[in-house]
Structure formats: structure tokens, C-alpha cells
Coordinates of C-alpha atoms and ligand atoms in Angstrom, one line a residue:
M925 CA -15.7 -10.2 12.6
K926 CA -12.5 -8.4 11.7
N927 CA -10.7 -9.0 8.4
R928 CA -7.6 -11.0 8.7
I929 CA -4.0 -10.2 7.8
F930 CA -1.1 -12.4 7.3
S931 CA 2.5 -11.4 6.9
G932 CA 5.8 -13.2 7.5
M933 CA 9.6 -12.8 7.6
R934 CA 12.3 -15.4 7.2
P935 CA 14.5 -15.9 10.3
T936 CA 17.8 -15.2 8.7
G937 CA 19.4 -12.8 11.2
S938 CA 18.6 -9.9 13.5
L939 CA 16.8 -7.0 12.0
H940 CA 18.2 -3.5 11.6
I941 CA 16.5 -0.1 11.7
G942 CA 15.9 -0.2 8.0
H943 CA 13.2 -2.8 8.9
L944 CA 11.6 -0.6 11.5
S945 CA 9.0 1.1 9.3
V946 CA 7.7 -2.3 8.1
L947 CA 7.3 -3.5 11.7
Q948 CA 5.7 -0.3 12.8
N949 CA 3.2 -0.7 10.0
W950 CA 2.5 -4.3 11.2
A951 CA 2.0 -3.0 14.7
A952 CA -0.3 -0.2 13.6
L953 CA -2.6 -2.7 11.8
Q954 CA -3.2 -4.8 15.0
D955 CA -6.4 -3.0 16.1
E956 CA -8.2 -2.9 12.8
Y957 CA -7.4 -6.4 11.7
D958 CA -7.1 -9.9 13.1
C959 CA -3.3 -10.3 12.5
F960 CA -1.3 -13.5 11.9
Y961 CA 2.4 -12.9 11.9
G962 CA 4.5 -15.9 11.0
I963 CA 8.2 -16.5 11.3
V964 CA 8.6 -18.5 8.1
D965 CA 11.3 -21.0 8.8
W966 CA 10.5 -23.3 5.9
H967 CA 11.0 -20.4 3.6
A968 CA 14.4 -19.8 5.2
L969 CA 15.4 -23.4 4.3
T970 CA 14.5 -22.9 0.6
T971 CA 17.6 -20.7 0.1
G972 CA 19.5 -21.8 3.2
Y973 CA 19.3 -25.5 3.2
E974 CA 23.1 -25.9 3.2
D975 CA 23.8 -23.0 5.6
K976 CA 23.6 -24.9 8.8
L977 CA 21.2 -22.2 10.1
N978 CA 20.7 -22.2 13.8
L979 CA 17.0 -21.9 13.3
K980 CA 16.1 -22.1 17.0
A981 CA 18.3 -19.1 17.9
L982 CA 17.3 -17.2 14.8
I983 CA 13.6 -17.7 15.5
K984 CA 14.0 -16.4 19.0
E985 CA 16.0 -13.4 17.8
I986 CA 13.4 -12.3 15.3
A987 CA 10.5 -12.9 17.7
L988 CA 12.2 -10.6 20.2
D989 CA 12.7 -8.0 17.4
W990 CA 9.0 -8.1 16.6
L991 CA 7.8 -8.0 20.3
S992 CA 10.2 -5.2 21.1
V993 CA 8.8 -2.9 18.5
G994 CA 5.2 -3.5 19.6
I995 CA 3.8 -6.5 18.0
D996 CA 1.5 -7.5 20.7
P997 CA 0.7 -11.2 21.3
E998 CA -2.5 -10.2 23.1
K999 CA -3.8 -8.9 19.8
S1000 CA -1.9 -10.9 17.1
A1001 CA -0.9 -14.5 16.6
V1002 CA 2.9 -14.5 16.6
F1003 CA 4.1 -18.0 15.6
V1004 CA 6.5 -20.2 13.7
Q1005 CA 5.3 -21.5 10.3
S1006 CA 6.6 -25.0 10.8
H1007 CA 4.5 -25.3 14.0
V1008 CA 1.3 -25.0 11.9
K1009 CA 1.4 -28.0 9.6
E1010 CA -1.7 -26.8 7.7
H1011 CA 0.6 -24.5 5.7
A1012 CA 2.3 -27.6 4.3
E1013 CA -0.9 -29.5 3.5
L1014 CA -2.3 -26.5 1.7
H1015 CA 0.9 -26.0 -0.2
L1016 CA 0.9 -29.7 -1.3
L1017 CA -2.7 -29.4 -2.4
F1018 CA -2.0 -26.2 -4.3
S1019 CA 0.9 -27.9 -6.0
M1020 CA -1.4 -30.3 -7.7
F1021 CA -3.1 -27.7 -9.9
T1022 CA -0.5 -24.9 -10.2
P1023 CA 1.2 -24.9 -13.6
M1024 CA 5.0 -24.9 -13.5
S1025 CA 5.0 -22.0 -15.9
W1026 CA 3.3 -19.8 -13.3
L1027 CA 6.2 -20.4 -10.9
E1028 CA 8.9 -20.2 -13.5
R1029 CA 7.8 -16.7 -14.6
V1030 CA 7.8 -15.1 -11.1
P1031 CA 10.4 -12.4 -11.6
T1032 CA 12.2 -13.2 -8.3
Y1033 CA 12.7 -16.8 -9.4
K1034 CA 15.4 -16.4 -12.1
D1035 CA 16.8 -13.3 -10.4
Q1036 CA 17.5 -15.1 -7.2
I1037 CA 18.9 -18.2 -8.9
Q1038 CA 21.4 -15.9 -10.6
Q1039 CA 22.2 -13.6 -7.7
L1040 CA 22.5 -16.3 -5.1
G1041 CA 24.0 -18.7 -7.7
A1042 CA 26.9 -16.2 -7.9
D1043 CA 27.5 -16.8 -4.2
G1044 CA 27.8 -20.5 -4.9
K1045 CA 24.2 -21.5 -4.0
D1046 CA 22.4 -24.0 -6.2
L1047 CA 18.7 -23.0 -6.1
H1048 CA 17.6 -25.4 -8.9
T1049 CA 15.5 -27.2 -6.3
Y1050 CA 11.9 -28.3 -6.1
G1051 CA 11.4 -26.3 -2.9
F1052 CA 12.8 -23.1 -4.2
L1053 CA 10.6 -23.2 -7.3
G1054 CA 7.7 -23.6 -4.9
Y1055 CA 8.7 -20.7 -2.7
P1056 CA 5.9 -18.4 -3.8
L1057 CA 3.4 -21.3 -3.7
L1058 CA 4.2 -21.9 -0.1
Q1059 CA 3.8 -18.2 0.5
A1060 CA 0.4 -18.4 -1.1
A1061 CA -0.5 -21.2 1.3
D1062 CA 0.7 -19.0 4.2
I1063 CA -1.7 -16.3 3.3
L1064 CA -4.7 -18.3 2.1
V1065 CA -4.7 -20.8 5.0
Y1066 CA -5.9 -17.8 7.1
K1067 CA -8.1 -16.5 4.3
A1068 CA -6.3 -13.2 4.8
K1069 CA -7.8 -10.2 2.9
A1070 CA -4.6 -8.1 3.2
V1071 CA -0.9 -8.7 3.3
P1072 CA 1.4 -5.9 4.5
V1073 CA 4.7 -6.4 2.5
G1074 CA 7.4 -4.5 0.7
E1075 CA 7.1 -3.6 -3.0
D1076 CA 9.4 -6.5 -3.9
Q1077 CA 6.7 -9.0 -2.8
I1078 CA 4.0 -7.8 -5.2
P1079 CA 4.6 -10.6 -7.8
H1080 CA 4.2 -13.1 -5.0
I1081 CA 0.9 -11.7 -3.9
E1082 CA -0.3 -11.6 -7.5
L1083 CA 0.6 -15.3 -7.8
C1084 CA -1.3 -16.0 -4.5
R1085 CA -4.4 -14.4 -6.0
E1086 CA -4.1 -16.5 -9.2
V1087 CA -3.8 -19.7 -7.2
G1088 CA -6.8 -18.9 -5.0
R1089 CA -8.8 -18.0 -8.1
R1090 CA -7.8 -21.3 -9.7
F1091 CA -8.8 -23.2 -6.6
N1092 CA -12.2 -21.5 -6.5
F1093 CA -12.7 -22.2 -10.2
L1094 CA -11.9 -25.9 -9.8
Y1095 CA -13.5 -26.7 -6.5
G1096 CA -15.9 -23.9 -5.4
N1097 CA -15.5 -20.6 -3.7
V1098 CA -13.3 -20.9 -0.7
F1099 CA -10.7 -18.2 -0.9
P1100 CA -10.8 -14.4 -0.9
E1101 CA -8.4 -12.4 -3.1
P1102 CA -5.9 -10.8 -0.8
Q1103 CA -4.6 -7.3 -1.4
A1104 CA -1.0 -6.2 -0.8
L1105 CA -0.7 -3.4 1.7
I1106 CA 2.4 -1.5 0.6
G1107 CA 3.6 0.7 3.5
K1108 CA 5.7 3.7 2.9
V1109 CA 9.3 2.7 3.5
P1110 CA 11.8 5.5 3.8
L1111 CA 15.0 4.5 2.0
L1112 CA 17.8 4.6 4.6
P1113 CA 21.3 4.1 3.5
G1114 CA 23.9 2.3 5.6
V1115 CA 26.5 4.4 7.5
D1116 CA 28.8 4.1 4.5
G1117 CA 26.2 5.4 2.0
R1118 CA 25.6 2.0 0.3
K1119 CA 22.3 0.1 0.8
M1120 CA 21.9 -0.8 4.5
S1121 CA 22.6 -4.5 4.9
K1122 CA 24.0 -6.7 7.6
S1123 CA 26.4 -8.3 5.1
Y1124 CA 28.0 -4.9 4.3
N1125 CA 28.5 -4.3 8.0
N1126 CA 27.0 -0.9 7.7
A1127 CA 23.7 -1.4 9.5
I1128 CA 22.4 -0.2 12.8
S1129 CA 20.9 -3.2 14.5
L1130 CA 17.5 -2.9 16.2
T1131 CA 19.3 -4.2 19.3
A1132 CA 22.2 -1.7 19.2
S1133 CA 23.2 -0.3 22.6
T1134 CA 23.7 3.4 23.2
E1135 CA 27.4 2.9 22.6
E1136 CA 26.9 1.0 19.4
V1137 CA 24.6 3.7 18.1
N1138 CA 27.1 6.4 18.9
A1139 CA 29.9 4.5 17.2
R1140 CA 27.8 3.9 14.1
V1141 CA 26.8 7.5 13.8
K1142 CA 30.5 8.5 14.1
Q1143 CA 31.2 6.3 11.0
M1144 CA 28.6 8.0 8.9
I1145 CA 29.8 9.6 5.7
T1146 CA 29.3 13.4 5.7
D1147 CA 29.7 16.1 3.0
P1148 CA 33.2 15.5 1.7
A1149 CA 33.6 19.1 0.5
R1150 CA 33.3 20.4 4.0
L1151 CA 36.6 20.8 5.6
R1152 CA 36.0 23.3 8.4
K1153 CA 33.0 23.7 10.6
D1154 CA 32.0 27.1 9.2
D1155 CA 32.2 25.9 5.5
P1156 CA 28.6 25.8 4.1
G1157 CA 27.6 22.1 4.0
H1158 CA 25.5 20.1 1.5
P1159 CA 23.1 18.0 3.5
E1160 CA 21.7 16.4 0.3
V1161 CA 24.9 14.4 0.0
C1162 CA 25.3 13.6 3.7
V1163 CA 24.2 10.3 5.3
V1164 CA 23.7 12.0 8.6
A1165 CA 21.2 14.4 7.1
K1166 CA 19.2 11.5 5.6
F1167 CA 18.9 10.0 9.1
H1168 CA 17.9 13.4 10.7
H1169 CA 15.0 13.6 8.3
I1170 CA 13.6 10.4 9.7
Y1171 CA 14.6 10.5 13.4
T1172 CA 15.0 14.1 14.3
P1173 CA 11.8 16.2 15.0
D1174 CA 13.5 19.5 14.0
A1175 CA 15.5 18.1 11.1
E1176 CA 14.8 21.2 9.0
R1177 CA 16.6 23.4 11.5
I1178 CA 19.7 21.3 11.6
T1179 CA 20.1 21.0 7.9
E1180 CA 19.6 24.8 7.5
E1181 CA 22.3 25.4 10.0
C1182 CA 24.5 23.0 8.0
T1183 CA 23.9 24.8 4.8
A1184 CA 24.6 28.1 6.6
G1185 CA 27.9 26.7 8.1
K1186 CA 26.5 27.3 11.6
V1187 CA 26.8 23.7 12.9
G1188 CA 29.8 21.4 12.8
C1189 CA 29.6 17.8 11.8
V1190 CA 30.7 16.5 15.2
A1191 CA 27.8 18.3 17.0
C1192 CA 25.4 17.4 14.2
K1193 CA 26.3 13.7 14.7
K1194 CA 26.0 13.9 18.4
Y1195 CA 22.5 15.3 18.1
L1196 CA 21.5 12.5 15.7
A1197 CA 22.9 9.8 18.0
E1198 CA 20.8 11.3 20.8
N1199 CA 17.6 11.2 18.7
L1200 CA 18.3 7.7 17.5
N1201 CA 18.9 6.5 21.0
N1202 CA 15.6 8.1 22.1
V1203 CA 13.8 6.1 19.4
L1204 CA 15.5 2.8 20.3
E1205 CA 15.3 3.1 24.1
P1206 CA 11.6 2.0 24.5
Y1207 CA 12.4 -1.0 22.2
R1208 CA 15.4 -1.9 24.5
V1209 CA 13.2 -1.8 27.5
R1210 CA 10.5 -4.0 25.9
R1211 CA 13.0 -6.4 24.6
N1212 CA 14.4 -6.9 28.1
F1213 CA 10.9 -7.6 29.3
W1214 CA 10.2 -10.3 26.8
D1215 CA 13.7 -11.8 27.0
E1216 CA 13.2 -13.6 30.3
D1217 CA 11.7 -16.7 31.9
G1218 CA 10.7 -18.4 28.7
K1219 CA 8.2 -15.6 27.7
V1220 CA 9.1 -15.8 24.0
E1221 CA 8.7 -19.6 23.9
R1222 CA 5.2 -19.2 25.5
V1223 CA 4.2 -16.5 23.0
L1224 CA 5.2 -18.7 20.1
L1225 CA 3.4 -21.7 21.6
E1226 CA 0.2 -19.8 22.1
G1227 CA 0.5 -18.1 18.8
A1228 CA 0.7 -21.4 17.0
E1229 CA -2.4 -22.7 18.8
K1230 CA -4.4 -19.7 17.8
A1231 CA -3.1 -19.9 14.2
R1232 CA -3.7 -23.6 14.0
A1233 CA -7.4 -23.2 15.1
T1234 CA -8.0 -20.8 12.1
A1235 CA -5.9 -22.8 9.7
A1236 CA -7.7 -26.0 10.6
E1237 CA -11.1 -24.5 9.8
T1238 CA -9.8 -23.6 6.3
L1239 CA -8.3 -27.0 5.7
K1240 CA -11.6 -28.7 6.6
E1241 CA -13.4 -26.6 4.0
V1242 CA -10.6 -27.3 1.5
R1243 CA -10.6 -31.1 1.9
Q1244 CA -14.3 -31.1 1.6
A1245 CA -14.3 -29.1 -1.6
I1246 CA -11.7 -31.3 -3.2
G1247 CA -13.1 -34.5 -1.8
V1248 CA -10.1 -35.8 0.1
Ligands
LIG1285 N1 8.7 -13.9 0.9 C1 8.6 -13.0 2.1 C2 9.9 -12.1 2.2 O1 10.9 -12.6 1.8 C3 8.4 -13.7 3.3 C4 7.1 -14.4 3.3 C5 6.8 -15.7 3.3 C6 5.8 -13.8 3.4 N2 5.5 -16.0 3.4 C7 4.8 -14.8 3.4 C8 5.4 -12.4 3.3 C9 3.5 -14.5 3.3 C10 4.0 -12.1 3.3 C11 3.1 -13.2 3.3 O2 9.8 -11.0 2.7
SF4_1286 FE1 26.1 16.3 7.4 FE2 25.5 17.4 9.7 FE3 28.0 17.7 8.7 FE4 25.9 18.9 7.5 S1 26.7 19.3 9.6 S2 27.5 17.7 6.5 S3 24.2 17.4 7.8 S4 27.0 15.8 9.4

């Protein structure tokens, strides 16, 4: 039997190309592992309970993002967290023996209360304190051995391991200790040079059309010292060059030409836009395939069935161990 993987994302808005490497990593793991990929809508509510999120639409959008980059429902269970109630039951049972202090000292806890508190959000809630505990339940309900996540999630995975260990100590050995699989994430700036983020309006959406990609690339900040096209350029301070390094097969050549003053910014951007569009085109085609005749809905239904079958087995063991 293959080892299992769980990972999840909150449905909070469509993804951008900064998320691409994480999803490509998820897709690459599908052959080696039995993968469970959850759209964690309950987690979205912990911070968005007053945002009137249109969760149905957001869930469909992120499911399409995943499918379009190659998450394959024939291989992986793709599903919505709230469709698999076992996550909630395990979270509740974990809450009985998890010390409050473990949750209060998770670094993201106070940070987020402060950061989102500055935007007027009150996160002094029971659910928000329990965010990482629900995450532990997401992972352990599948007895996942590995969790592909970004570096920022390491404290959450550490807490998950502690919770599993405490359960095993109290009730007998049920849970493995999952490892975080940290993929290499190239740091891509937004078109304005700041961090890429939908809220800064500087991101390139995974669903961007050819025209949108072209327009975004035109907005990219270039070497400000370069006034004429034969001035020697400084690719190290140019957003376009950072993108070339990730999306252009012969990136070295183009940056050398820039340094030598042999290529103009207009042509350089045009070339980047072409390469970016070549990367996104297969995703557009696959997205169109999935975005018809209720295919996504069917994927999520079948994904939840598959996930539920595994989660139910774990819960049976858990109830027996505890004696409920
Ligand atoms: N907290 C994760 C994030 O914000 C999302 C998440 C919820 C998750 N449950 C998970 C990630 C379980 C990995 C495993 O990115
Ligand atoms: Fe940037 Fe390209 Fe212009 Fe050089 S030529 S400054 S890499 S856009």
C-alpha cells in the first residue's frame, strides 16, 4: 500500500501563478503517494466568518485551478472538507486533550490576530484558536505520512505531530507522525515589484487570458536607469528578468543581451509574455475541459466518497481506542 498524503487550501479566491509551483509539486506526488487534497472551507470560515464568502463559487473556482494544473481525480481524492464530517469529529475529540497553551503559542496565532485585527477582524474566537487543531485532524484522519506545504505551515505540522503523539500516549498507537514536505518555491514578485498578491492587484491569475498576460507583462517594472534601448541594463533589479528566470528556457541569453544593451525592454517583455502564455496555455485547455456539464461537481462528490471511506476507518479505530 502506498503512503498517504494530505494537503489543503482555503477557498478564498482564485489562485495566481505564484501558487503554481506548490500545485505542480502536489501533482508530481500523485504517482508515488495516495493523495488526499482538500478544499478546507471550514478553515476559510475561521477568519472569514463575517465576510459573506460565496463559498460555493469559491470552491468551484479553486477546484478548477487544481484540475487545470494537473491534479488528477483518477489518482487523487479531490474534495471539500465540510463534505467529510469525520474531520469535525476528530477535531472535537482532539480538543478534549489538547492544552490551550499549545494552541496559544503557535506563532501564527498572535501574528494573525494582530495582522487581521488591523483590518478590523476580531479573531478572538474559539474556532480561530482551534485552527491548527482542525488542521491536525485534516491530516491525521487520513493517517497521512507526509504533508506538502509551504514553509509558513511548519509550526502547524509540528503541532499536528504533538497532538498525534499525545493521542497515542493516552489511548494507544493509532497515528503516524507526518512529515512536512517543503517544496522549492521560487519567490516571484508582483508586476510592481512588491509581493505578489491579489489584494495588491499586481498578480497574474492562473486563469489569465493571453491578452491579460500581455497587459500584465507590459506593467512590469524594469531597470529604471535604462533610458534608451542600447543603454546597458541591470537585470538584477528588473521584475521582467525575475520572471524570465522561471519561465524562459534561454533566460541566460536574454539577460546577457540586456546587460550588453543589445535588447530593448519592449522586445524583452514581448518574449516573456510569449513564454508565459506557452506555460499557461495547456492549463487553459484543461480548465475548459473540466468547466462543463457538472464535471467539477462530480469530481468533488466522488472525491468526498473516497475520502470518507478512509476517514471512517480511522474514526472507527479512534472511537474504539477512546471507548466512545
Ligand atoms: N493552513 C493551511 C494554509 O493556510 C491550509 C490547511 C488546512 C492545510 N488544513 C491543512 C494544509 C492540512 C495542509 C494540511 O495554507
Ligand atoms: Fe528588464 Fe528585459 Fe529591460 Fe533588461 S531588457 S531591463 S531584463 S525588461
